XYZ file of C-alpha atoms in Angstrom:
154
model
C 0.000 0.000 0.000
C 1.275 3.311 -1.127
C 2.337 5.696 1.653
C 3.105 9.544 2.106
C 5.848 10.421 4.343
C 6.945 13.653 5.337
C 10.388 14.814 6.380
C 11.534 18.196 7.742
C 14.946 19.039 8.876
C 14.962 22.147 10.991
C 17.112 24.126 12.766
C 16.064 27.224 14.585
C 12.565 27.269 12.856
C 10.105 28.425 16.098
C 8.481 31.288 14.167
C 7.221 29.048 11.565
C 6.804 25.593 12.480
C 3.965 24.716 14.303
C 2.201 26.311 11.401
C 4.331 24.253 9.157
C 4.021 20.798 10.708
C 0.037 20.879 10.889
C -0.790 22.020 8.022
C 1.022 18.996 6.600
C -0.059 16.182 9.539
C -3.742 14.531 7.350
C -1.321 14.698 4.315
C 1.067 12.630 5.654
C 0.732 9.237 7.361
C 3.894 9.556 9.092
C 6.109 12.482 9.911
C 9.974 12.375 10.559
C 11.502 15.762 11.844
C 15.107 15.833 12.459
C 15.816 19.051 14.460
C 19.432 19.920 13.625
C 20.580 21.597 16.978
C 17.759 24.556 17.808
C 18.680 26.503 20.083
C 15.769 28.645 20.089
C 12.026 27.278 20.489
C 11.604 25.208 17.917
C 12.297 21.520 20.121
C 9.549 22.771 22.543
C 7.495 23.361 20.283
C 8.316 19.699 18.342
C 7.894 17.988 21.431
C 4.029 19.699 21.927
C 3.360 18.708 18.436
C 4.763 15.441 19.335
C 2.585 14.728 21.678
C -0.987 15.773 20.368
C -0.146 13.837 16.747
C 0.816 10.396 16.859
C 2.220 10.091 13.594
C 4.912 12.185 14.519
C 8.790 11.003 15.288
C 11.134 13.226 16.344
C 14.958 13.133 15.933
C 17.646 15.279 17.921
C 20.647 15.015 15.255
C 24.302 16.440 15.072
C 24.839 17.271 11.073
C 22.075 17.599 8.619
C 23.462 14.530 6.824
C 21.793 12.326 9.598
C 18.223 12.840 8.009
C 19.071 11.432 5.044
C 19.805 7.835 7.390
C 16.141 8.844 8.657
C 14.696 7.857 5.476
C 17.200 5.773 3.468
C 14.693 2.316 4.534
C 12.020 3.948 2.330
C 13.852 3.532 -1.098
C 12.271 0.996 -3.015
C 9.056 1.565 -1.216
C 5.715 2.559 -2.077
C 6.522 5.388 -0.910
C 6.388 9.153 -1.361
C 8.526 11.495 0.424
C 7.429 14.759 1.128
C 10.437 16.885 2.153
C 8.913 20.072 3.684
C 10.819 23.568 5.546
C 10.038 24.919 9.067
C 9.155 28.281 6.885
C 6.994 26.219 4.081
C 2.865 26.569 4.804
C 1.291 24.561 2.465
C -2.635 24.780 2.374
C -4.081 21.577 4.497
C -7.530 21.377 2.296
C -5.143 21.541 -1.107
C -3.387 18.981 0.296
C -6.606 17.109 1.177
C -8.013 17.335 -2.560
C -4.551 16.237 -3.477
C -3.481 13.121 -1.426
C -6.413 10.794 -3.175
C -4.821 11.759 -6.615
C -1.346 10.636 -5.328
C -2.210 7.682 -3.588
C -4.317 6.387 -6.444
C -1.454 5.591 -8.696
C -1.765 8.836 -11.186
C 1.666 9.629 -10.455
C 3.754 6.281 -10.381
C 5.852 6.823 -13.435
C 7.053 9.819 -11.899
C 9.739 10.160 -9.414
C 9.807 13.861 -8.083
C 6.273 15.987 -8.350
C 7.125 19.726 -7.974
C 4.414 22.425 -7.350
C 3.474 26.188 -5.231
C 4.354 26.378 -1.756
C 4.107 29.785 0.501
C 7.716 30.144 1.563
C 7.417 32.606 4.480
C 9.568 35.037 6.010
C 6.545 37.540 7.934
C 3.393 37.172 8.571
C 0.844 39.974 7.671
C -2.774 38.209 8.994
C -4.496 40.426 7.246
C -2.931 39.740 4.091
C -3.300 35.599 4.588
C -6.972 36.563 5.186
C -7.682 37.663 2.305
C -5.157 34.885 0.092
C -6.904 31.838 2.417
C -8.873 30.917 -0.855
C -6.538 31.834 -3.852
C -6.842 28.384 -5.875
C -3.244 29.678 -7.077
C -2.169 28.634 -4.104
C -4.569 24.958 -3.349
C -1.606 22.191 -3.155
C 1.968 21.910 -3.318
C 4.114 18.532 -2.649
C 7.768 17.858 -3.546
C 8.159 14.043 -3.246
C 10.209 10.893 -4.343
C 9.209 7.690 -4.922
C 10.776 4.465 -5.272
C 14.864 5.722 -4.823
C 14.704 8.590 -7.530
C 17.215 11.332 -7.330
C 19.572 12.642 -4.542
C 18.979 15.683 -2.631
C 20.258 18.934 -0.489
C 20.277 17.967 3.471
C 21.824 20.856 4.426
């Protein structure tokens, strides 16, 4: 059975990343975050998140190359990897119209699926407000299936 699992690697990330991680937790049916050293509020806030979603495993690494260990087991899978930022807010109900699609095999000859994601650096609420419906904006995933090509990590 096909799978979605995301993947963040973080360090420092506190503004952004409670936002970040639940708006990505019914997409995914298992989370891996790899927190790279934070010395800020971003474990706290991990752990919270931790605790309140079950799907989600937490890491404490030493070099960013250690999340790439956290997912080597799911090459050759049926499995997607969703590699997602601490500042990256994807919109949950695009993602919800999306993850059927994904699953139901539309995408197996491809290997990475690139789309729109809201890469945030400040927050203006009143500007979200009125964006919360753009369709420009509905889904955005960045996976790999099945090996496929290498990546950053840091």
């Amino acid at each position: 059975m096909t799978r979605i699992v995301g993947i963040f690697l973080l360090k420092n990330e506190d503004r952004f990343v409670a936002q970040a991680v639940r708006n990505v937790t019914r997409f995914c049916d298992q989370i891996i975050i790899a927190d790279n050293g934070s010395t800020d509020g971003t474990w706290n806030l991990l752990q919270d998140l931790g605790e309140k979603y079950s799907h989600i495993e937490l890491h404490r690494i030493k070099r960013p190359s250690e999340s790439h260990d956290l997912i080597s087991s799911l090459a050759g899978t049926e499995t997607w990897v969703f590699g997602v930022d601490g500042d990256e807010i994807y919109d949950p109900e695009g993602l919800d119209r999306f993850r059927p699609t994904l699953l139901s095999g539309s995408y197996d000859d491809a290997w990475a699926i690139f789309g729109n994601v809201l890469n945030v650096t400040s927050v203006s609420y009143t500007h979200l407000r009125a964006h919360e419906t753009n369709e420009s904006i509905s889904y955005a995933v960045f996976c790999v299936k099945k090996g496929g090509g290498g990546g950053g990590g840091g």
